[in-house]
Amino acid sequence: MKEIVLSGIRATGQLHLGNYYGALNKFVRMQDDYNCYFFIADLHALTTHPDPTILHANVKSILSEYLAAGIDPDKATIFVQSDVPEIPEMYLLMNMHVGIGELMRTASFKDKARKQLGIKTDNDNDDIEREIIGNNSNKRVNAGLLTYPTLMAVDILIHHATKVPVGKDQEQHLELTRRFARRFNSVYGVEYFQEPENFNFGGEAIKVPGLDGSGKMGKSEGNCIYLLDDEKTLRKKVMRAVTDEGPKVPNQPMAEPVANLFTLLKIVSAPDVVDHFTEAYNNCSIRYGDLKKQLAEDILKVTTPIRERIIGIRNDDAYLSQVVKQGAEKARESASKTLREVREIMGIKRFF
Ligand code: TRP
């Protein structure tokens, strides 16, 4: 029996190079050796109130991007979260075992709650719990946001997945998933759920930096290279990336914006290209313009074929519907079995 892998991406926008190296690329590499479930988390996207039309467009674009990146619907189960009604039902059941305190202490919750309340600081000492309870203006933190980790745990546990390829930012959610699995087992005295773990092919999780000089590439950061960016846009973005005045003395330590460009170069370019520019940096002969031109070329080598495939797939509604229909059927098969067993374990049994 192949081990079960599950991962998903929230339907909040087009995918960028960070998603590609952090997630998609791993999904593609795993699909031959594992029993894979890859889904589009549209219910999770609702926690931040997307416009309904945009939400649907986003689901469609991520689906096209999954397929364009090489996820094969005959190998992996590709589905949309909301097509599996067993997930929200099990989410209700699981919530009975989840504490609001532990949810309120989750870092991603605190971040987003601060945003929803319009609190600027991201210092960990502000009393966000008191703010949430005391706040009686029109601003509210929605309960769906609080229970985001329950829903994510259910996504994973409902398929008994043991490997969950995700970025570093999702580690805390995975930790909660393990805790909920253990708790369920111990409350009911069963060995029912297994504890899932992250998966990185034995290496460190790659963090793809943004082009704005600091931090990682992220949709909300506005520093992304999208898989769908056309050549001109992409080149322009790379050429405008933040750098510094250049090294003044040999072997000068790199400032963060420059180090970020080298990190990107290491991800997309051949080792001799990296060596060439590293040497040029170290002997102060580097011209950032050349580095950026090369970087743009090498990124385009990765993104252009994907972009062309996305464009070919995204308007093929018949194909897309067929893929998610087949995926939903497979996902529901496994999900309904788990839900039946969970209901049974919890004492919800049918009289008829
Ligand atoms: N929370 C994940 C993210 O923001 C998306 C997600 C939802 C997910 N459910 C999941 C990832 C289950 C892995 C497994 O990236």
Tab-separated table of C-alpha atoms and ligand atoms in Angstrom:
chain	number	residue	atom	x	y	z
A	1	MET	CA	0.000	0.000	0.000
A	2	LYS	CA	1.306	3.425	-0.981
A	3	GLU	CA	1.556	6.041	1.731
A	4	ILE	CA	-1.100	8.747	1.595
A	5	VAL	CA	-0.090	12.307	0.760
A	6	LEU	CA	-2.356	15.311	0.928
A	7	SER	CA	-1.835	18.997	0.371
A	8	GLY	CA	-3.797	22.009	-0.735
A	9	ILE	CA	-3.492	25.636	-1.662
A	10	ARG	CA	-5.969	28.292	-0.645
A	11	ALA	CA	-7.907	29.814	-3.539
A	12	THR	CA	-6.813	33.393	-3.002
A	13	GLY	CA	-5.058	34.320	-6.231
A	14	GLN	CA	-2.724	33.209	-8.950
A	15	LEU	CA	0.222	31.051	-8.034
A	16	HIS	CA	3.713	32.499	-7.942
A	17	LEU	CA	7.253	31.188	-8.018
A	18	GLY	CA	7.139	30.679	-4.235
A	19	ASN	CA	4.122	28.378	-4.557
A	20	TYR	CA	5.836	26.573	-7.393
A	21	TYR	CA	9.032	25.715	-5.500
A	22	GLY	CA	7.349	25.455	-2.092
A	23	ALA	CA	4.472	23.239	-3.153
A	24	LEU	CA	3.589	22.456	-6.784
A	25	ASN	CA	6.964	21.163	-7.809
A	26	LYS	CA	6.963	18.779	-4.834
A	27	PHE	CA	3.440	17.621	-5.639
A	28	VAL	CA	4.515	16.664	-9.140
A	29	ARG	CA	7.528	14.770	-7.852
A	30	MET	CA	5.440	12.824	-5.336
A	31	GLN	CA	2.612	11.677	-7.535
A	32	ASP	CA	4.301	8.515	-8.829
A	33	ASP	CA	5.385	7.123	-5.487
A	34	TYR	CA	2.497	8.009	-3.209
A	35	ASN	CA	-1.260	7.918	-3.148
A	36	CYS	CA	-1.718	11.672	-3.547
A	37	TYR	CA	-4.625	14.000	-2.879
A	38	PHE	CA	-4.137	17.598	-4.022
A	39	PHE	CA	-6.966	20.012	-3.531
A	40	ILE	CA	-8.018	23.630	-3.810
A	41	ALA	CA	-9.031	25.063	-0.452
A	42	ASP	CA	-11.974	27.277	-1.347
A	43	LEU	CA	-13.706	26.919	2.046
A	44	HIS	CA	-10.535	28.136	3.730
A	45	ALA	CA	-10.473	31.085	1.323
A	46	LEU	CA	-13.859	32.181	2.695
A	47	THR	CA	-12.223	33.116	6.009
A	48	THR	CA	-10.971	36.292	4.374
A	49	HIS	CA	-14.222	37.156	2.549
A	50	PRO	CA	-13.385	37.022	-1.142
A	51	ASP	CA	-15.739	38.427	-3.725
A	52	PRO	CA	-17.827	35.425	-4.938
A	53	THR	CA	-16.994	35.900	-8.616
A	54	ILE	CA	-13.317	36.257	-7.865
A	55	LEU	CA	-13.345	33.197	-5.626
A	56	HIS	CA	-14.659	31.026	-8.423
A	57	ALA	CA	-12.144	32.460	-10.886
A	58	ASN	CA	-9.376	31.714	-8.386
A	59	VAL	CA	-10.459	28.105	-7.978
A	60	LYS	CA	-10.377	27.729	-11.725
A	61	SER	CA	-6.983	29.329	-12.073
A	62	ILE	CA	-5.367	27.177	-9.375
A	63	LEU	CA	-6.871	24.105	-10.946
A	64	SER	CA	-5.383	25.089	-14.318
A	65	GLU	CA	-2.062	25.797	-12.628
A	66	TYR	CA	-2.003	22.392	-10.922
A	67	LEU	CA	-2.548	20.710	-14.245
A	68	ALA	CA	-0.132	22.963	-16.145
A	69	ALA	CA	2.607	22.301	-13.597
A	70	GLY	CA	2.282	18.609	-14.345
A	71	ILE	CA	-0.045	17.104	-11.742
A	72	ASP	CA	-1.663	14.242	-13.586
A	73	PRO	CA	-5.327	13.596	-12.721
A	74	ASP	CA	-4.858	9.922	-13.552
A	75	LYS	CA	-2.133	9.613	-10.924
A	76	ALA	CA	-3.208	12.037	-8.212
A	77	THR	CA	-6.679	12.879	-6.955
A	78	ILE	CA	-7.276	16.555	-7.739
A	79	PHE	CA	-10.361	18.032	-6.137
A	80	VAL	CA	-12.077	21.161	-4.869
A	81	GLN	CA	-12.601	21.190	-1.088
A	82	SER	CA	-16.239	22.336	-1.290
A	83	ASP	CA	-17.093	19.395	-3.575
A	84	VAL	CA	-16.648	17.083	-0.604
A	85	PRO	CA	-19.490	17.732	1.872
A	86	GLU	CA	-18.043	15.143	4.249
A	87	ILE	CA	-15.322	17.698	5.111
A	88	PRO	CA	-17.622	20.331	6.676
A	89	GLU	CA	-19.537	17.628	8.522
A	90	MET	CA	-16.426	16.171	10.052
A	91	TYR	CA	-15.213	19.701	10.811
A	92	LEU	CA	-18.290	20.178	12.983
A	93	LEU	CA	-17.601	16.926	14.822
A	94	MET	CA	-13.896	17.680	15.266
A	95	ASN	CA	-14.617	21.163	16.617
A	96	MET	CA	-16.145	19.520	19.689
A	97	HIS	CA	-12.644	18.430	20.650
A	98	VAL	CA	-10.820	21.646	19.904
A	99	GLY	CA	-10.240	24.363	22.496
A	100	ILE	CA	-10.856	28.003	21.613
A	101	GLY	CA	-7.785	28.891	23.687
A	102	GLU	CA	-5.416	26.801	21.626
A	103	LEU	CA	-6.948	28.220	18.443
A	104	MET	CA	-6.578	31.793	19.672
A	105	ARG	CA	-2.907	31.191	20.413
A	106	THR	CA	-2.150	30.136	16.825
A	107	ALA	CA	0.222	32.600	15.138
A	108	SER	CA	-1.660	32.753	11.832
A	109	PHE	CA	-4.902	33.462	13.699
A	110	LYS	CA	-3.363	36.291	15.680
A	111	ASP	CA	-1.935	37.836	12.503
A	112	LYS	CA	-5.169	37.729	10.613
A	113	ALA	CA	-7.291	38.748	13.601
A	114	ARG	CA	-5.087	41.815	14.000
A	115	LYS	CA	-5.660	42.618	10.340
A	116	GLN	CA	-9.432	42.170	10.613
A	117	LEU	CA	-9.538	44.458	13.662
A	118	GLY	CA	-7.217	46.969	12.042
A	119	ILE	CA	-4.529	46.623	14.727
A	120	LYS	CA	-1.189	47.629	13.256
A	121	THR	CA	1.383	46.108	15.574
A	122	ASP	CA	2.507	42.595	15.107
A	123	ASN	CA	4.138	42.451	18.443
A	124	ASP	CA	3.299	39.276	20.220
A	125	ASN	CA	2.582	40.959	23.484
A	126	ASP	CA	-0.462	42.924	22.508
A	127	ASP	CA	-3.469	41.478	24.188
A	128	ILE	CA	-5.270	40.250	21.116
A	129	GLU	CA	-7.578	37.971	23.100
A	130	ARG	CA	-8.910	40.913	25.087
A	131	GLU	CA	-9.266	42.987	21.925
A	132	ILE	CA	-11.307	40.258	20.287
A	133	ILE	CA	-13.666	39.743	23.185
A	134	GLY	CA	-13.970	43.417	24.066
A	135	ASN	CA	-14.380	44.737	20.548
A	136	ASN	CA	-17.958	45.687	19.843
A	137	SER	CA	-17.547	47.886	16.828
A	138	ASN	CA	-18.467	46.691	13.341
A	139	LYS	CA	-15.115	45.059	13.028
A	140	ARG	CA	-15.261	41.428	13.937
A	141	VAL	CA	-12.999	38.446	13.763
A	142	ASN	CA	-15.012	35.693	12.142
A	143	ALA	CA	-15.365	32.316	13.824
A	144	GLY	CA	-14.283	30.591	10.617
A	145	LEU	CA	-10.889	32.203	10.939
A	146	LEU	CA	-10.581	30.914	14.483
A	147	THR	CA	-11.423	27.366	13.448
A	148	TYR	CA	-9.218	27.414	10.329
A	149	PRO	CA	-6.878	24.824	11.920
A	150	THR	CA	-9.780	22.459	12.633
A	151	LEU	CA	-10.791	22.545	8.990
A	152	MET	CA	-7.209	21.977	7.895
A	153	ALA	CA	-6.819	19.059	10.306
A	154	VAL	CA	-9.974	17.524	8.871
A	155	ASP	CA	-8.698	17.981	5.296
A	156	ILE	CA	-5.747	15.832	6.280
A	157	LEU	CA	-7.278	13.325	8.686
A	158	ILE	CA	-10.328	12.575	6.580
A	159	HIS	CA	-8.007	10.833	4.093
A	160	HIS	CA	-5.694	9.420	6.769
A	161	ALA	CA	-2.837	11.248	5.076
A	162	THR	CA	0.534	10.819	6.791
A	163	LYS	CA	2.653	13.065	4.579
A	164	VAL	CA	1.696	16.683	4.037
A	165	PRO	CA	4.095	18.680	1.821
A	166	VAL	CA	3.710	22.301	2.956
A	167	GLY	CA	5.877	25.343	3.582
A	168	LYS	CA	7.408	26.291	6.895
A	169	ASP	CA	4.559	28.710	7.618
A	170	GLN	CA	2.169	25.753	7.940
A	171	GLU	CA	4.172	23.876	10.579
A	172	GLN	CA	2.058	25.146	13.441
A	173	HIS	CA	-1.136	24.019	11.726
A	174	LEU	CA	0.388	20.576	11.251
A	175	GLU	CA	1.354	20.468	14.903
A	176	LEU	CA	-2.284	21.194	15.811
A	177	THR	CA	-3.437	18.468	13.428
A	178	ARG	CA	-1.223	15.975	15.249
A	179	ARG	CA	-2.550	17.153	18.569
A	180	PHE	CA	-6.193	16.808	17.463
A	181	ALA	CA	-5.490	13.327	16.095
A	182	ARG	CA	-3.928	12.215	19.387
A	183	ARG	CA	-6.725	13.772	21.378
A	184	PHE	CA	-9.421	12.054	19.336
A	185	ASN	CA	-7.686	8.721	19.789
A	186	SER	CA	-7.303	9.149	23.521
A	187	VAL	CA	-10.808	10.518	24.194
A	188	TYR	CA	-12.367	7.501	22.505
A	189	GLY	CA	-9.704	4.992	23.429
A	190	VAL	CA	-9.020	4.111	19.797
A	191	GLU	CA	-5.960	3.958	17.567
A	192	TYR	CA	-7.832	5.551	14.727
A	193	PHE	CA	-5.900	8.535	13.375
A	194	GLN	CA	-2.214	8.555	12.546
A	195	GLU	CA	-0.162	11.686	13.087
A	196	PRO	CA	0.824	13.384	9.806
A	197	GLU	CA	4.140	15.086	9.156
A	198	ASN	CA	5.587	17.607	6.725
A	199	PHE	CA	7.542	16.320	3.758
A	200	ASN	CA	10.516	17.892	1.949
A	201	PHE	CA	12.352	15.057	0.227
A	202	GLY	CA	14.732	14.943	3.142
A	203	GLY	CA	15.930	18.528	2.610
A	204	GLU	CA	15.097	21.852	4.155
A	205	ALA	CA	11.928	23.608	3.072
A	206	ILE	CA	12.847	26.108	0.343
A	207	LYS	CA	11.979	29.682	1.087
A	208	VAL	CA	11.694	31.699	-2.111
A	209	PRO	CA	12.504	35.365	-1.433
A	210	GLY	CA	10.566	38.272	-2.929
A	211	LEU	CA	11.969	40.960	-5.224
A	212	ASP	CA	11.508	43.846	-2.803
A	213	GLY	CA	14.634	43.285	-0.776
A	214	SER	CA	13.275	41.528	2.271
A	215	GLY	CA	11.221	38.551	3.287
A	216	LYS	CA	9.600	35.792	1.311
A	217	MET	CA	7.615	35.944	-1.879
A	218	GLY	CA	3.948	36.269	-0.965
A	219	LYS	CA	0.680	37.334	-2.530
A	220	SER	CA	-0.017	39.912	0.140
A	221	GLU	CA	3.549	41.243	-0.045
A	222	GLY	CA	3.143	42.418	-3.657
A	223	ASN	CA	6.634	41.124	-4.523
A	224	CYS	CA	5.714	38.130	-6.646
A	225	ILE	CA	6.626	36.631	-9.957
A	226	TYR	CA	3.483	34.873	-11.108
A	227	LEU	CA	3.563	31.745	-13.210
A	228	LEU	CA	1.261	33.622	-15.554
A	229	ASP	CA	3.438	36.743	-15.907
A	230	ASP	CA	4.279	37.338	-19.551
A	231	GLU	CA	7.885	37.830	-20.650
A	232	LYS	CA	7.785	41.588	-20.627
A	233	THR	CA	6.192	41.852	-17.186
A	234	LEU	CA	8.539	39.287	-15.747
A	235	ARG	CA	11.673	40.935	-17.123
A	236	LYS	CA	10.501	44.310	-15.871
A	237	LYS	CA	9.880	42.964	-12.372
A	238	VAL	CA	13.288	41.322	-12.165
A	239	MET	CA	15.125	44.360	-13.538
A	240	ARG	CA	13.435	46.499	-10.881
A	241	ALA	CA	14.357	44.202	-8.000
A	242	VAL	CA	15.969	45.987	-5.064
A	243	THR	CA	19.802	45.799	-4.843
A	244	ASP	CA	22.467	48.002	-3.264
A	245	GLU	CA	25.341	50.133	-4.515
A	246	GLY	CA	27.535	47.124	-5.134
A	247	PRO	CA	30.412	45.618	-3.164
A	248	LYS	CA	33.180	48.051	-2.237
A	249	VAL	CA	35.738	45.598	-0.906
A	250	PRO	CA	36.479	41.985	-1.906
A	251	ASN	CA	34.364	39.313	-0.211
A	252	GLN	CA	32.072	41.862	1.354
A	253	PRO	CA	29.102	40.225	3.113
A	254	MET	CA	25.926	40.528	1.041
A	255	ALA	CA	23.105	42.820	2.067
A	256	GLU	CA	19.728	41.055	2.249
A	257	PRO	CA	18.334	42.302	-1.096
A	258	VAL	CA	21.427	41.071	-2.939
A	259	ALA	CA	21.539	37.811	-1.022
A	260	ASN	CA	17.901	37.309	-2.037
A	261	LEU	CA	18.767	37.652	-5.719
A	262	PHE	CA	21.483	35.040	-5.273
A	263	THR	CA	19.020	32.762	-3.509
A	264	LEU	CA	16.699	33.042	-6.497
A	265	LEU	CA	19.613	32.420	-8.834
A	266	LYS	CA	20.507	29.257	-6.912
A	267	ILE	CA	16.940	28.041	-7.256
A	268	VAL	CA	16.541	28.587	-11.006
A	269	SER	CA	20.015	28.720	-12.568
A	270	ALA	CA	22.774	26.217	-13.275
A	271	PRO	CA	25.601	25.942	-10.684
A	272	ASP	CA	28.223	27.460	-13.019
A	273	VAL	CA	26.054	30.544	-13.482
A	274	VAL	CA	25.787	30.918	-9.715
A	275	ASP	CA	29.546	30.471	-9.368
A	276	HIS	CA	30.230	33.051	-12.053
A	277	PHE	CA	28.161	35.774	-10.361
A	278	THR	CA	29.363	34.861	-6.876
A	279	GLU	CA	32.928	35.290	-8.046
A	280	ALA	CA	32.067	38.575	-9.730
A	281	TYR	CA	30.473	39.772	-6.513
A	282	ASN	CA	33.446	38.717	-4.434
A	283	ASN	CA	35.969	40.475	-6.656
A	284	CYS	CA	33.734	43.555	-6.985
A	285	SER	CA	33.358	43.308	-10.756
A	286	ILE	CA	29.675	42.398	-10.636
A	287	ARG	CA	27.103	44.353	-12.599
A	288	TYR	CA	23.693	43.761	-11.086
A	289	GLY	CA	22.083	44.462	-14.453
A	290	ASP	CA	23.809	41.387	-15.915
A	291	LEU	CA	22.828	39.283	-12.951
A	292	LYS	CA	19.216	40.346	-13.300
A	293	LYS	CA	19.154	39.681	-17.042
A	294	GLN	CA	20.455	36.192	-16.475
A	295	LEU	CA	18.027	35.632	-13.603
A	296	ALA	CA	15.073	36.737	-15.725
A	297	GLU	CA	16.159	34.384	-18.538
A	298	ASP	CA	16.445	31.432	-16.204
A	299	ILE	CA	13.115	32.121	-14.492
A	300	LEU	CA	11.494	32.351	-17.917
A	301	LYS	CA	12.868	28.932	-18.796
A	302	VAL	CA	10.879	27.545	-15.882
A	303	THR	CA	7.726	29.620	-16.186
A	304	THR	CA	7.227	29.943	-19.952
A	305	PRO	CA	6.230	26.319	-20.639
A	306	ILE	CA	3.959	26.337	-17.583
A	307	ARG	CA	2.416	29.622	-18.618
A	308	GLU	CA	1.739	28.323	-22.119
A	309	ARG	CA	0.056	25.246	-20.695
A	310	ILE	CA	-2.049	27.325	-18.284
A	311	ILE	CA	-3.311	29.405	-21.190
A	312	GLY	CA	-4.146	26.256	-23.109
A	313	ILE	CA	-6.060	24.681	-20.223
A	314	ARG	CA	-7.819	27.458	-18.372
A	315	ASN	CA	-10.592	27.984	-20.882
A	316	ASP	CA	-11.224	24.318	-21.472
A	317	ASP	CA	-14.216	24.128	-19.155
A	318	ALA	CA	-15.183	20.646	-20.273
A	319	TYR	CA	-11.770	19.260	-19.346
A	320	LEU	CA	-11.591	21.148	-16.042
A	321	SER	CA	-15.052	19.947	-14.976
A	322	GLN	CA	-14.185	16.413	-15.900
A	323	VAL	CA	-10.996	16.540	-13.808
A	324	VAL	CA	-12.700	17.847	-10.669
A	325	LYS	CA	-15.677	15.553	-11.075
A	326	GLN	CA	-13.434	12.521	-11.210
A	327	GLY	CA	-11.410	13.939	-8.300
A	328	ALA	CA	-14.462	14.653	-6.156
A	329	GLU	CA	-15.697	11.101	-6.650
A	330	LYS	CA	-12.404	9.632	-5.521
A	331	ALA	CA	-12.045	12.053	-2.615
A	332	ARG	CA	-15.601	11.403	-1.435
A	333	GLU	CA	-15.050	7.688	-1.501
A	334	SER	CA	-12.244	7.958	1.016
A	335	ALA	CA	-13.834	10.834	2.985
A	336	SER	CA	-17.202	9.161	3.416
A	337	LYS	CA	-15.614	6.027	4.804
A	338	THR	CA	-13.740	8.063	7.431
A	339	LEU	CA	-16.804	10.146	8.279
A	340	ARG	CA	-18.896	7.018	8.744
A	341	GLU	CA	-16.310	5.600	11.118
A	342	VAL	CA	-15.859	8.871	13.018
A	343	ARG	CA	-19.617	9.212	13.526
A	344	GLU	CA	-19.739	5.654	14.725
A	345	ILE	CA	-16.838	6.187	17.159
A	346	MET	CA	-18.508	9.334	18.519
A	347	GLY	CA	-21.846	7.600	19.022
A	348	ILE	CA	-23.768	9.165	16.161
A	349	LYS	CA	-25.484	6.135	14.738
A	350	ARG	CA	-28.417	5.848	12.438
A	351	PHE	CA	-31.704	4.373	13.710
A	352	PHE	CA	-32.924	3.689	10.200
B	1	TRP	N1	-3.425	26.358	5.123
B	1	TRP	C1	-2.789	26.012	3.880
B	1	TRP	C2	-2.124	27.259	3.321
B	1	TRP	O1	-2.543	28.355	3.587
B	1	TRP	C3	-3.776	25.462	2.877
B	1	TRP	C4	-4.398	24.194	3.368
B	1	TRP	C5	-5.678	24.019	3.758
B	1	TRP	C6	-3.740	22.940	3.473
B	1	TRP	N2	-5.884	22.728	4.127
B	1	TRP	C7	-4.717	22.025	3.984
B	1	TRP	C8	-2.431	22.503	3.235
B	1	TRP	C9	-4.391	20.704	4.232
B	1	TRP	C10	-2.115	21.177	3.477
B	1	TRP	C11	-3.095	20.278	3.983
B	1	TRP	O2	-1.186	27.125	2.575
